[in-house]
PDB file of C-alpha atoms in Angstrom:
ATOM      1  CA  MET Y   1      -0.002   0.000  -0.001  1.00 66.00           C
ATOM      2  CA  ASP Y   2       1.205   3.519  -0.825  1.00 81.00           C
ATOM      3  CA  LEU Y   3       0.344   7.059   0.260  1.00 85.00           C
ATOM      4  CA  THR Y   4       0.703   9.483  -2.626  1.00 88.00           C
ATOM      5  CA  LEU Y   5      -0.422  12.859  -3.982  1.00 89.00           C
ATOM      6  CA  ALA Y   6      -2.340  12.925  -7.261  1.00 87.00           C
ATOM      7  CA  HIS Y   7      -1.396  16.575  -7.991  1.00 89.00           C
ATOM      8  CA  LEU Y   8       2.035  16.998  -6.472  1.00 90.00           C
ATOM      9  CA  TRP Y   9       2.659  20.266  -8.345  1.00 91.00           C
ATOM     10  CA  VAL Y  10       0.001  22.026  -6.212  1.00 91.00           C
ATOM     11  CA  LEU Y  11       2.500  22.134  -3.340  1.00 91.00           C
ATOM     12  CA  VAL Y  12       4.294  25.023  -5.082  1.00 91.00           C
ATOM     13  CA  LEU Y  13       1.425  27.198  -3.799  1.00 90.00           C
ATOM     14  CA  LEU Y  14       2.488  26.725  -0.175  1.00 90.00           C
ATOM     15  CA  PRO Y  15       4.655  29.913   0.001  1.00 89.00           C
ATOM     16  CA  LEU Y  16       1.987  32.050  -1.713  1.00 87.00           C
ATOM     17  CA  PRO Y  17       0.915  33.967   1.468  1.00 84.00           C
ATOM     18  CA  TRP Y  18       4.568  34.829   2.237  1.00 84.00           C
ATOM     19  CA  LEU Y  19       5.135  35.967  -1.371  1.00 85.00           C
ATOM     20  CA  VAL Y  20       2.037  38.155  -1.260  1.00 81.00           C
ATOM     21  CA  ARG Y  21       3.227  39.767   1.973  1.00 79.00           C
ATOM     22  CA  ARG Y  22       6.722  40.317   0.629  1.00 81.00           C
ATOM     23  CA  LEU Y  23       5.988  41.441  -2.936  1.00 83.00           C
ATOM     24  CA  LEU Y  24       2.726  43.367  -2.855  1.00 79.00           C
ATOM     25  CA  PRO Y  25       2.872  46.966  -1.628  1.00 77.00           C
ATOM     26  CA  ARG Y  26       1.409  47.788   1.768  1.00 71.00           C
ATOM     27  CA  ALA Y  27      -1.765  49.832   2.008  1.00 61.00           C
ATOM     28  CA  ALA Y  28      -1.161  53.591   2.023  1.00 60.00           C
ATOM     29  CA  ALA Y  29      -1.025  55.212   5.475  1.00 54.00           C
ATOM     30  CA  GLY Y  30      -3.310  58.051   6.430  1.00 52.00           C
ATOM     31  CA  GLY Y  31      -6.717  59.019   5.168  1.00 50.00           C
ATOM     32  CA  GLY Y  32      -8.258  55.947   6.652  1.00 52.00           C
ATOM     33  CA  ALA Y  33     -11.892  56.031   7.488  1.00 52.00           C
ATOM     34  CA  LEU Y  34     -11.711  53.063   9.840  1.00 50.00           C
ATOM     35  CA  ARG Y  35     -11.320  53.905  13.500  1.00 55.00           C
ATOM     36  CA  VAL Y  36      -9.584  51.342  15.647  1.00 46.00           C
ATOM     37  CA  PRO Y  37     -10.772  51.842  19.229  1.00 51.00           C
ATOM     38  CA  PHE Y  38      -7.943  49.769  20.700  1.00 45.00           C
ATOM     39  CA  TYR Y  39      -5.120  51.389  18.687  1.00 46.00           C
ATOM     40  CA  ALA Y  40      -3.587  52.907  21.775  1.00 49.00           C
ATOM     41  CA  ALA Y  41      -3.449  49.513  23.425  1.00 47.00           C
ATOM     42  CA  LEU Y  42      -1.721  48.016  20.394  1.00 43.00           C
ATOM     43  CA  ALA Y  43       0.749  50.864  20.355  1.00 48.00           C
ATOM     44  CA  GLU Y  44       1.571  50.391  24.011  1.00 48.00           C
ATOM     45  CA  GLY Y  45       2.070  46.673  23.604  1.00 48.00           C
ATOM     46  CA  GLU Y  46       0.166  43.696  24.792  1.00 47.00           C
ATOM     47  CA  ARG Y  47      -1.578  43.822  28.125  1.00 48.00           C
ATOM     48  CA  PRO Y  48      -0.488  41.358  30.781  1.00 49.00           C
ATOM     49  CA  GLY Y  49      -2.562  38.165  30.785  1.00 47.00           C
ATOM     50  CA  LEU Y  50      -3.844  38.519  27.224  1.00 44.00           C
ATOM     51  CA  PRO Y  51      -3.027  35.730  24.685  1.00 50.00           C
ATOM     52  CA  PRO Y  52      -0.346  36.518  22.102  1.00 52.00           C
ATOM     53  CA  ALA Y  53      -1.700  38.307  19.035  1.00 56.00           C
ATOM     54  CA  ARG Y  54       0.206  36.061  16.604  1.00 74.00           C
ATOM     55  CA  TRP Y  55      -1.431  32.678  17.258  1.00 75.00           C
ATOM     56  CA  PRO Y  56      -4.507  33.375  15.046  1.00 75.00           C
ATOM     57  CA  ALA Y  57      -2.130  34.165  12.191  1.00 77.00           C
ATOM     58  CA  LEU Y  58      -0.261  30.913  12.797  1.00 84.00           C
ATOM     59  CA  LEU Y  59      -3.563  29.019  12.717  1.00 83.00           C
ATOM     60  CA  GLY Y  60      -4.382  30.753   9.443  1.00 82.00           C
ATOM     61  CA  LEU Y  61      -1.071  29.699   7.911  1.00 86.00           C
ATOM     62  CA  LEU Y  62      -1.598  26.117   9.038  1.00 90.00           C
ATOM     63  CA  ALA Y  63      -5.109  26.170   7.563  1.00 89.00           C
ATOM     64  CA  TRP Y  64      -3.643  27.413   4.266  1.00 89.00           C
ATOM     65  CA  ALA Y  65      -1.132  24.547   4.235  1.00 91.00           C
ATOM     66  CA  LEU Y  66      -3.931  22.056   4.824  1.00 91.00           C
ATOM     67  CA  LEU Y  67      -5.999  23.572   2.008  1.00 91.00           C
ATOM     68  CA  VAL Y  68      -3.052  23.200  -0.381  1.00 91.00           C
ATOM     69  CA  LEU Y  69      -2.586  19.614   0.782  1.00 92.00           C
ATOM     70  CA  ALA Y  70      -6.274  18.876   0.130  1.00 91.00           C
ATOM     71  CA  ALA Y  71      -5.963  20.379  -3.356  1.00 92.00           C
ATOM     72  CA  ALA Y  72      -3.016  18.054  -4.041  1.00 91.00           C
ATOM     73  CA  ARG Y  73      -5.439  15.104  -3.509  1.00 92.00           C
ATOM     74  CA  PRO Y  74      -3.725  12.749  -1.087  1.00 91.00           C
ATOM     75  CA  GLN Y  75      -4.612   9.145  -1.931  1.00 91.00           C
ATOM     76  CA  TRP Y  76      -4.200   5.780  -0.263  1.00 88.00           C
ATOM     77  CA  ILE Y  77      -3.451   3.236  -3.015  1.00 86.00           C
ATOM     78  CA  GLY Y  78      -4.121  -0.396  -2.114  1.00 81.00           C
ATOM     79  CA  GLU Y  79      -2.484  -3.620  -3.247  1.00 80.00           C
ATOM     80  CA  PRO Y  80      -2.998  -4.763  -6.883  1.00 76.00           C
ATOM     81  CA  VAL Y  81      -6.251  -6.656  -7.456  1.00 68.00           C
ATOM     82  CA  ALA Y  82      -6.546  -9.075 -10.403  1.00 63.00           C
ATOM     83  CA  LEU Y  83      -9.243  -8.326 -12.973  1.00 56.00           C
ATOM     84  CA  PRO Y  84     -11.025 -10.838 -15.173  1.00 53.00           C
ATOM     85  CA  LEU Y  85      -9.072 -11.072 -18.407  1.00 53.00           C
ATOM     86  CA  ALA Y  86     -10.578 -10.250 -21.758  1.00 52.00           C
ATOM     87  CA  GLY Y  87     -10.523 -13.746 -23.201  1.00 66.00           C
ATOM     88  CA  ARG Y  88     -12.953 -15.957 -25.125  1.00 79.00           C
ATOM     89  CA  ASP Y  89     -16.590 -16.775 -24.668  1.00 86.00           C
ATOM     90  CA  LEU Y  90     -16.591 -20.560 -24.610  1.00 89.00           C
ATOM     91  CA  MET Y  91     -19.638 -22.827 -24.360  1.00 92.00           C
ATOM     92  CA  LEU Y  92     -19.540 -26.564 -23.698  1.00 93.00           C
ATOM     93  CA  ALA Y  93     -22.503 -28.552 -25.026  1.00 94.00           C
ATOM     94  CA  VAL Y  94     -22.512 -31.984 -23.353  1.00 93.00           C
ATOM     95  CA  ASP Y  95     -24.688 -34.882 -24.481  1.00 91.00           C
ATOM     96  CA  ILE Y  96     -26.562 -36.478 -21.547  1.00 90.00           C
ATOM     97  CA  SER Y  97     -28.834 -38.746 -23.609  1.00 89.00           C
ATOM     98  CA  GLY Y  98     -29.391 -42.364 -22.633  1.00 86.00           C
ATOM     99  CA  SER Y  99     -26.443 -43.720 -24.628  1.00 84.00           C
ATOM    100  CA  MET Y 100     -23.987 -41.741 -22.447  1.00 88.00           C
ATOM    101  CA  ARG Y 101     -24.641 -44.405 -19.807  1.00 87.00           C
ATOM    102  CA  GLU Y 102     -22.584 -46.904 -21.852  1.00 85.00           C
ATOM    103  CA  GLU Y 103     -19.612 -48.135 -19.789  1.00 84.00           C
ATOM    104  CA  ASP Y 104     -16.698 -48.291 -22.209  1.00 75.00           C
ATOM    105  CA  MET Y 105     -14.266 -45.740 -20.737  1.00 80.00           C
ATOM    106  CA  VAL Y 106     -11.519 -46.358 -18.180  1.00 77.00           C
ATOM    107  CA  ILE Y 107     -10.301 -43.992 -15.447  1.00 78.00           C
ATOM    108  CA  GLY Y 108      -7.570 -45.173 -13.102  1.00 75.00           C
ATOM    109  CA  GLY Y 109      -8.093 -48.791 -14.051  1.00 76.00           C
ATOM    110  CA  ARG Y 110     -11.831 -48.579 -13.378  1.00 82.00           C
ATOM    111  CA  ILE Y 111     -14.478 -48.880 -16.095  1.00 84.00           C
ATOM    112  CA  VAL Y 112     -16.860 -45.910 -16.069  1.00 84.00           C
ATOM    113  CA  ASP Y 113     -19.651 -44.644 -18.270  1.00 87.00           C
ATOM    114  CA  ARG Y 114     -19.067 -42.053 -20.968  1.00 86.00           C
ATOM    115  CA  LEU Y 115     -20.589 -39.128 -19.072  1.00 89.00           C
ATOM    116  CA  THR Y 116     -18.390 -39.753 -16.037  1.00 88.00           C
ATOM    117  CA  ALA Y 117     -15.300 -39.697 -18.233  1.00 86.00           C
ATOM    118  CA  VAL Y 118     -16.436 -36.483 -19.925  1.00 88.00           C
ATOM    119  CA  LYS Y 119     -17.054 -34.848 -16.536  1.00 88.00           C
ATOM    120  CA  ALA Y 120     -13.590 -35.743 -15.267  1.00 85.00           C
ATOM    121  CA  VAL Y 121     -11.710 -34.416 -18.285  1.00 86.00           C
ATOM    122  CA  ALA Y 122     -13.990 -31.485 -19.192  1.00 88.00           C
ATOM    123  CA  GLY Y 123     -13.906 -30.301 -15.583  1.00 87.00           C
ATOM    124  CA  ASP Y 124     -10.122 -29.997 -15.703  1.00 85.00           C
ATOM    125  CA  PHE Y 125     -10.361 -28.231 -19.062  1.00 86.00           C
ATOM    126  CA  MET Y 126     -12.807 -25.657 -17.662  1.00 87.00           C
ATOM    127  CA  GLU Y 127     -10.578 -25.072 -14.652  1.00 84.00           C
ATOM    128  CA  ARG Y 128      -7.702 -24.076 -16.962  1.00 83.00           C
ATOM    129  CA  ARG Y 129      -9.727 -21.483 -18.879  1.00 84.00           C
ATOM    130  CA  GLU Y 130      -8.649 -18.554 -16.737  1.00 78.00           C
ATOM    131  CA  GLY Y 131      -9.711 -15.296 -18.353  1.00 74.00           C
ATOM    132  CA  ASP Y 132     -12.464 -16.933 -20.447  1.00 83.00           C
ATOM    133  CA  ARG Y 133     -16.170 -16.801 -19.787  1.00 86.00           C
ATOM    134  CA  VAL Y 134     -17.384 -20.385 -19.706  1.00 90.00           C
ATOM    135  CA  GLY Y 135     -20.950 -21.611 -20.202  1.00 92.00           C
ATOM    136  CA  LEU Y 136     -22.539 -25.055 -20.108  1.00 94.00           C
ATOM    137  CA  ILE Y 137     -25.355 -26.524 -22.210  1.00 94.00           C
ATOM    138  CA  LEU Y 138     -26.751 -29.969 -21.484  1.00 94.00           C
ATOM    139  CA  PHE Y 139     -28.786 -31.710 -24.154  1.00 93.00           C
ATOM    140  CA  GLY Y 140     -30.670 -34.906 -24.784  1.00 90.00           C
ATOM    141  CA  GLN Y 141     -34.110 -34.799 -26.354  1.00 90.00           C
ATOM    142  CA  GLN Y 142     -34.159 -31.131 -25.301  1.00 90.00           C
ATOM    143  CA  ALA Y 143     -31.315 -28.665 -24.871  1.00 93.00           C
ATOM    144  CA  TYR Y 144     -31.090 -26.200 -22.027  1.00 91.00           C
ATOM    145  CA  VAL Y 145     -28.567 -23.796 -20.534  1.00 93.00           C
ATOM    146  CA  GLN Y 146     -27.216 -25.176 -17.292  1.00 92.00           C
ATOM    147  CA  THR Y 147     -24.742 -22.313 -16.787  1.00 91.00           C
ATOM    148  CA  PRO Y 148     -24.787 -18.994 -18.678  1.00 91.00           C
ATOM    149  CA  LEU Y 149     -21.471 -17.454 -19.714  1.00 90.00           C
ATOM    150  CA  THR Y 150     -19.575 -16.648 -16.538  1.00 89.00           C
ATOM    151  CA  PHE Y 151     -16.086 -16.096 -15.143  1.00 86.00           C
ATOM    152  CA  ASP Y 152     -17.098 -18.327 -12.218  1.00 89.00           C
ATOM    153  CA  ARG Y 153     -15.542 -21.536 -13.506  1.00 89.00           C
ATOM    154  CA  ASP Y 154     -15.967 -23.327 -10.187  1.00 90.00           C
ATOM    155  CA  THR Y 155     -19.750 -23.011 -10.373  1.00 90.00           C
ATOM    156  CA  ALA Y 156     -19.764 -24.192 -13.983  1.00 91.00           C
ATOM    157  CA  ARG Y 157     -17.694 -27.258 -13.059  1.00 90.00           C
ATOM    158  CA  THR Y 158     -19.953 -28.045 -10.107  1.00 92.00           C
ATOM    159  CA  LEU Y 159     -23.057 -27.958 -12.294  1.00 92.00           C
ATOM    160  CA  LEU Y 160     -21.334 -30.158 -14.872  1.00 91.00           C
ATOM    161  CA  PHE Y 161     -20.519 -32.732 -12.191  1.00 91.00           C
ATOM    162  CA  GLU Y 162     -24.166 -32.707 -11.059  1.00 90.00           C
ATOM    163  CA  ALA Y 163     -25.468 -33.595 -14.552  1.00 90.00           C
ATOM    164  CA  ALA Y 164     -27.140 -37.006 -14.878  1.00 90.00           C
ATOM    165  CA  VAL Y 165     -27.810 -39.236 -17.863  1.00 88.00           C
ATOM    166  CA  GLY Y 166     -31.383 -38.965 -19.143  1.00 83.00           C
ATOM    167  CA  LEU Y 167     -32.094 -35.688 -17.357  1.00 83.00           C
ATOM    168  CA  ALA Y 168     -33.002 -34.058 -20.689  1.00 84.00           C
ATOM    169  CA  GLY Y 169     -34.505 -37.154 -22.321  1.00 85.00           C
ATOM    170  CA  ARG Y 170     -33.039 -40.263 -23.908  1.00 85.00           C
ATOM    171  CA  GLU Y 171     -32.735 -39.015 -27.509  1.00 88.00           C
ATOM    172  CA  THR Y 172     -30.187 -36.587 -28.974  1.00 89.00           C
ATOM    173  CA  ALA Y 173     -30.970 -33.075 -30.255  1.00 91.00           C
ATOM    174  CA  ILE Y 174     -27.612 -31.924 -31.611  1.00 93.00           C
ATOM    175  CA  GLY Y 175     -29.083 -29.191 -33.812  1.00 93.00           C
ATOM    176  CA  ASP Y 176     -31.065 -27.660 -30.944  1.00 94.00           C
ATOM    177  CA  ALA Y 177     -27.966 -27.618 -28.743  1.00 94.00           C
ATOM    178  CA  ILE Y 178     -26.002 -25.741 -31.401  1.00 94.00           C
ATOM    179  CA  GLY Y 179     -28.872 -23.314 -31.962  1.00 94.00           C
ATOM    180  CA  LEU Y 180     -29.123 -22.559 -28.248  1.00 94.00           C
ATOM    181  CA  ALA Y 181     -25.374 -21.990 -28.024  1.00 94.00           C
ATOM    182  CA  VAL Y 182     -25.457 -19.612 -30.989  1.00 93.00           C
ATOM    183  CA  LYS Y 183     -28.276 -17.668 -29.343  1.00 91.00           C
ATOM    184  CA  ARG Y 184     -26.166 -17.242 -26.204  1.00 90.00           C
ATOM    185  CA  LEU Y 185     -22.919 -16.433 -28.002  1.00 90.00           C
ATOM    186  CA  ARG Y 186     -23.924 -14.191 -30.910  1.00 85.00           C
ATOM    187  CA  ASP Y 187     -24.581 -11.101 -28.750  1.00 78.00           C
ATOM    188  CA  ALA Y 188     -21.425 -11.509 -26.695  1.00 74.00           C
ATOM    189  CA  ASP Y 189     -19.082  -8.505 -26.697  1.00 71.00           C
ATOM    190  CA  THR Y 190     -16.049 -10.425 -27.961  1.00 74.00           C
ATOM    191  CA  ASP Y 191     -14.523 -11.529 -31.248  1.00 74.00           C
ATOM    192  CA  GLU Y 192     -13.797 -15.045 -29.954  1.00 81.00           C
ATOM    193  CA  ARG Y 193     -16.925 -17.229 -29.698  1.00 88.00           C
ATOM    194  CA  VAL Y 194     -16.302 -20.946 -29.357  1.00 91.00           C
ATOM    195  CA  LEU Y 195     -18.570 -23.967 -28.877  1.00 93.00           C
ATOM    196  CA  ILE Y 196     -17.230 -27.407 -27.942  1.00 93.00           C
ATOM    197  CA  LEU Y 197     -19.836 -30.066 -28.690  1.00 93.00           C
ATOM    198  CA  LEU Y 198     -19.508 -33.529 -27.110  1.00 91.00           C
ATOM    199  CA  THR Y 199     -21.815 -36.336 -28.223  1.00 89.00           C
ATOM    200  CA  ASP Y 200     -21.762 -40.106 -28.654  1.00 84.00           C
ATOM    201  CA  GLY Y 201     -24.590 -40.428 -31.151  1.00 80.00           C
ATOM    202  CA  ALA Y 202     -26.502 -38.993 -34.073  1.00 85.00           C
ATOM    203  CA  ASN Y 203     -29.192 -36.332 -34.204  1.00 88.00           C
ATOM    204  CA  THR Y 204     -32.486 -38.101 -33.404  1.00 87.00           C
ATOM    205  CA  ALA Y 205     -34.611 -35.265 -31.977  1.00 87.00           C
ATOM    206  CA  GLY Y 206     -35.103 -31.513 -32.007  1.00 87.00           C
ATOM    207  CA  THR Y 207     -36.459 -28.942 -34.430  1.00 90.00           C
ATOM    208  CA  ILE Y 208     -33.233 -27.728 -36.077  1.00 91.00           C
ATOM    209  CA  ARG Y 209     -31.128 -29.882 -38.381  1.00 94.00           C
ATOM    210  CA  PRO Y 210     -27.473 -29.975 -37.269  1.00 93.00           C
ATOM    211  CA  LEU Y 211     -26.065 -28.675 -40.565  1.00 94.00           C
ATOM    212  CA  LYS Y 212     -28.575 -25.819 -40.657  1.00 94.00           C
ATOM    213  CA  ALA Y 213     -27.589 -24.942 -37.091  1.00 94.00           C
ATOM    214  CA  ALA Y 214     -23.933 -25.017 -38.183  1.00 94.00           C
ATOM    215  CA  GLU Y 215     -24.714 -22.499 -40.938  1.00 94.00           C
ATOM    216  CA  LEU Y 216     -26.328 -20.211 -38.365  1.00 94.00           C
ATOM    217  CA  ALA Y 217     -23.236 -20.586 -36.174  1.00 94.00           C
ATOM    218  CA  ALA Y 218     -20.942 -19.670 -39.064  1.00 94.00           C
ATOM    219  CA  ALA Y 219     -23.059 -16.587 -39.806  1.00 93.00           C
ATOM    220  CA  ALA Y 220     -22.759 -15.544 -36.141  1.00 92.00           C
ATOM    221  CA  GLU Y 221     -18.978 -16.161 -36.222  1.00 91.00           C
ATOM    222  CA  VAL Y 222     -19.207 -19.001 -33.708  1.00 92.00           C
ATOM    223  CA  ARG Y 223     -16.505 -21.627 -34.171  1.00 93.00           C
ATOM    224  CA  ILE Y 224     -17.520 -25.194 -33.278  1.00 94.00           C
ATOM    225  CA  HIS Y 225     -15.169 -27.992 -32.312  1.00 93.00           C
ATOM    226  CA  THR Y 226     -16.952 -31.358 -32.255  1.00 92.00           C
ATOM    227  CA  ILE Y 227     -15.904 -34.392 -30.211  1.00 90.00           C
ATOM    228  CA  GLY Y 228     -17.246 -37.879 -30.824  1.00 88.00           C
ATOM    229  CA  VAL Y 229     -17.194 -39.782 -27.528  1.00 85.00           C
ATOM    230  CA  GLY Y 230     -17.251 -43.541 -26.961  1.00 76.00           C
ATOM    231  CA  GLY Y 231     -15.367 -46.732 -27.761  1.00 64.00           C
ATOM    232  CA  ASP Y 232     -15.698 -48.779 -30.915  1.00 56.00           C
ATOM    233  CA  PRO Y 233     -18.208 -51.667 -30.955  1.00 53.00           C
ATOM    234  CA  ARG Y 234     -16.892 -54.766 -29.229  1.00 51.00           C
ATOM    235  CA  SER Y 235     -16.198 -57.897 -31.221  1.00 43.00           C
ATOM    236  CA  ALA Y 236     -16.057 -61.602 -30.393  1.00 39.00           C
ATOM    237  CA  TYR Y 237     -15.143 -64.550 -32.593  1.00 40.00           C
ATOM    238  CA  GLY Y 238     -14.853 -62.173 -35.540  1.00 43.00           C
ATOM    239  CA  LEU Y 239     -18.363 -60.815 -35.059  1.00 38.00           C
ATOM    240  CA  THR Y 240     -19.187 -57.208 -34.202  1.00 38.00           C
ATOM    241  CA  LEU Y 241     -21.416 -56.918 -31.163  1.00 41.00           C
ATOM    242  CA  GLY Y 242     -23.748 -53.938 -31.421  1.00 45.00           C
ATOM    243  CA  ARG Y 243     -23.253 -50.930 -33.598  1.00 47.00           C
ATOM    244  CA  ASN Y 244     -21.704 -47.506 -33.308  1.00 49.00           C
ATOM    245  CA  PRO Y 245     -24.455 -44.848 -33.537  1.00 71.00           C
ATOM    246  CA  LEU Y 246     -21.951 -41.990 -33.785  1.00 79.00           C
ATOM    247  CA  ASP Y 247     -22.595 -39.855 -36.887  1.00 83.00           C
ATOM    248  CA  GLU Y 248     -19.025 -38.807 -37.568  1.00 87.00           C
ATOM    249  CA  GLY Y 249     -19.858 -37.432 -41.014  1.00 90.00           C
ATOM    250  CA  THR Y 250     -22.251 -34.850 -39.576  1.00 92.00           C
ATOM    251  CA  LEU Y 251     -19.886 -33.903 -36.766  1.00 92.00           C
ATOM    252  CA  LYS Y 252     -17.058 -33.371 -39.263  1.00 94.00           C
ATOM    253  CA  ALA Y 253     -19.340 -31.253 -41.481  1.00 94.00           C
ATOM    254  CA  ILE Y 254     -20.389 -29.103 -38.505  1.00 95.00           C
ATOM    255  CA  ALA Y 255     -16.758 -28.407 -37.610  1.00 94.00           C
ATOM    256  CA  GLU Y 256     -15.730 -27.665 -41.199  1.00 95.00           C
ATOM    257  CA  THR Y 257     -18.671 -25.303 -41.758  1.00 95.00           C
ATOM    258  CA  THR Y 258     -17.717 -23.161 -38.760  1.00 93.00           C
ATOM    259  CA  GLY Y 259     -13.943 -23.293 -39.045  1.00 93.00           C
ATOM    260  CA  GLY Y 260     -13.496 -25.762 -36.182  1.00 92.00           C
ATOM    261  CA  ARG Y 261     -12.111 -29.289 -35.957  1.00 91.00           C
ATOM    262  CA  TYR Y 262     -13.524 -32.736 -35.322  1.00 92.00           C
ATOM    263  CA  PHE Y 263     -11.955 -35.093 -32.774  1.00 90.00           C
ATOM    264  CA  ARG Y 264     -12.589 -38.717 -31.904  1.00 88.00           C
ATOM    265  CA  ALA Y 265     -12.307 -39.795 -28.258  1.00 84.00           C
ATOM    266  CA  ARG Y 266     -12.415 -43.564 -27.807  1.00 79.00           C
ATOM    267  CA  ASP Y 267     -10.979 -43.491 -24.289  1.00 76.00           C
ATOM    268  CA  VAL Y 268     -10.032 -41.076 -21.523  1.00 81.00           C
ATOM    269  CA  GLY Y 269      -6.480 -40.743 -22.804  1.00 84.00           C
ATOM    270  CA  GLU Y 270      -7.683 -39.553 -26.204  1.00 82.00           C
ATOM    271  CA  LEU Y 271     -10.165 -37.214 -24.517  1.00 84.00           C
ATOM    272  CA  GLN Y 272      -7.381 -35.662 -22.435  1.00 85.00           C
ATOM    273  CA  ALA Y 273      -5.209 -35.266 -25.526  1.00 88.00           C
ATOM    274  CA  ILE Y 274      -8.090 -33.556 -27.323  1.00 86.00           C
ATOM    275  CA  TYR Y 275      -8.550 -30.999 -24.554  1.00 84.00           C
ATOM    276  CA  ALA Y 276      -4.803 -30.373 -24.475  1.00 86.00           C
ATOM    277  CA  MET Y 277      -4.963 -29.703 -28.205  1.00 85.00           C
ATOM    278  CA  LEU Y 278      -7.951 -27.406 -27.721  1.00 84.00           C
ATOM    279  CA  ASP Y 279      -5.895 -25.425 -25.197  1.00 80.00           C
ATOM    280  CA  GLU Y 280      -3.444 -24.794 -28.037  1.00 80.00           C
ATOM    281  CA  LEU Y 281      -6.144 -24.026 -30.609  1.00 76.00           C
ATOM    282  CA  GLU Y 282      -8.054 -21.745 -28.248  1.00 75.00           C
ATOM    283  CA  PRO Y 283      -5.325 -20.316 -25.974  1.00 69.00           C
ATOM    284  CA  VAL Y 284      -6.261 -18.285 -22.935  1.00 61.00           C
ATOM    285  CA  ALA Y 285      -5.023 -14.723 -22.605  1.00 55.00           C
ATOM    286  CA  SER Y 286      -1.525 -14.600 -21.102  1.00 50.00           C
ATOM    287  CA  ASP Y 287      -1.367 -11.026 -19.800  1.00 51.00           C
ATOM    288  CA  GLN Y 288      -2.710 -10.446 -16.292  1.00 56.00           C
ATOM    289  CA  ALA Y 289      -4.816  -7.306 -15.890  1.00 59.00           C
ATOM    290  CA  THR Y 290      -4.855  -5.656 -12.451  1.00 66.00           C
ATOM    291  CA  PHE Y 291      -6.013  -2.481 -10.810  1.00 66.00           C
ATOM    292  CA  ARG Y 292      -5.144  -0.826  -7.504  1.00 73.00           C
ATOM    293  CA  PRO Y 293      -8.039   0.494  -5.390  1.00 80.00           C
ATOM    294  CA  VAL Y 294      -7.729   4.184  -4.508  1.00 84.00           C
ATOM    295  CA  ASP Y 295      -9.131   5.860  -1.384  1.00 87.00           C
ATOM    296  CA  GLU Y 296      -9.343   9.650  -1.606  1.00 90.00           C
ATOM    297  CA  LEU Y 297      -8.109  11.368   1.591  1.00 90.00           C
ATOM    298  CA  TYR Y 298      -8.514  15.052   0.682  1.00 88.00           C
ATOM    299  CA  ALA Y 299     -11.588  15.396   2.919  1.00 91.00           C
ATOM    300  CA  TRP Y 300      -9.465  15.067   6.071  1.00 92.00           C
ATOM    301  CA  PRO Y 301      -7.055  18.005   5.510  1.00 90.00           C
ATOM    302  CA  LEU Y 302      -9.954  20.019   4.085  1.00 90.00           C
ATOM    303  CA  ALA Y 303     -12.035  19.506   7.225  1.00 92.00           C
ATOM    304  CA  ALA Y 304      -9.033  20.314   9.437  1.00 91.00           C
ATOM    305  CA  ALA Y 305      -8.417  23.524   7.468  1.00 89.00           C
ATOM    306  CA  LEU Y 306     -12.011  24.615   7.998  1.00 90.00           C
ATOM    307  CA  VAL Y 307     -11.779  23.958  11.752  1.00 90.00           C
ATOM    308  CA  LEU Y 308      -8.501  25.878  12.053  1.00 87.00           C
ATOM    309  CA  SER Y 309      -9.923  28.765  10.020  1.00 84.00           C
ATOM    310  CA  ALA Y 310     -12.892  28.971  12.383  1.00 85.00           C
ATOM    311  CA  LEU Y 311     -10.585  28.913  15.421  1.00 84.00           C
ATOM    312  CA  ALA Y 312      -8.390  31.635  13.923  1.00 79.00           C
ATOM    313  CA  ALA Y 313     -11.415  33.832  13.183  1.00 78.00           C
ATOM    314  CA  ALA Y 314     -12.796  33.255  16.685  1.00 78.00           C
ATOM    315  CA  GLY Y 315      -9.405  34.022  18.186  1.00 71.00           C
ATOM    316  CA  ARG Y 316      -9.119  37.319  16.322  1.00 69.00           C
ATOM    317  CA  ALA Y 317     -12.652  38.309  17.305  1.00 67.00           C
ATOM    318  CA  GLY Y 318     -12.009  37.439  20.970  1.00 64.00           C
ATOM    319  CA  LEU Y 319      -8.705  39.305  21.026  1.00 55.00           C
ATOM    320  CA  ALA Y 320     -10.282  42.386  19.495  1.00 55.00           C
ATOM    321  CA  GLY Y 321     -13.095  42.330  22.053  1.00 56.00           C
ATOM    322  CA  ARG Y 322     -10.718  42.036  24.981  1.00 57.00           C
ATOM    323  CA  LEU Y 323      -8.499  44.817  23.680  1.00 51.00           C
ATOM    324  CA  GLY Y 324     -11.531  46.986  23.088  1.00 53.00           C
TER     325      GLY Y 324
END
């Protein structure tokens, strides 16, 4: 913390009363119309027991010094405080349809479902986005905003971790999720609008076709990176068990239309690598913006100057009355 003067040059006015007394001519003697009833007493000197006649003048000089100090604007400047950085507006759209319950991902040697793996890795990714406003969209059969764009990444991560499979329906409305993200991002006061879309399936619900939504995103200058989540279909004895519902062609087209990239995450390791790559593609701002809070202190010397001026005036009036 520092104590400083905003207008240091004002201090040159401190000797002004002395300069006025020294340089300006005195009033002409004689011809005065003002009668001083206690002139004889002043001429004879001070009476015993009366206060010195100079202390009101000293109070006046001190009041002048305090007025000059107030005009110089003394300030108490606090410690630097970090400001939110001007970074990107970044939305995560996470698929929570029924298929995200599929257990084909591994974390720490333990098999988990797809949504759990996405939460673990996406949560770390959000934590690193210092300086960015982060938002969260969850979608299944419907899409809804779980977290609007915010600098509060901890809250966004908490709400991501609280998401549950099937909360928005069992089907997948990819187009509606993109449309909702575009609606939230297009009016943002930034040139960097990014959507990261994570899904393990194909568009099976909603009112907007994914490619049409991608065209709207491109028109609003929203860049979309798409991530296909989930392992490949298992096989046994040369036979494929089940099928992979992931529509990679549409996800690639969405990314290409908006200037983004498509990634495939078959396991947690690939998902982590994808987010590391996204950190390079969409880097956070590196410069730290700060400000120092300022408390104005001019009111204190100003108030003291007024009090001293009143005391000086009262002292002169009392001295004149006693001499009279």
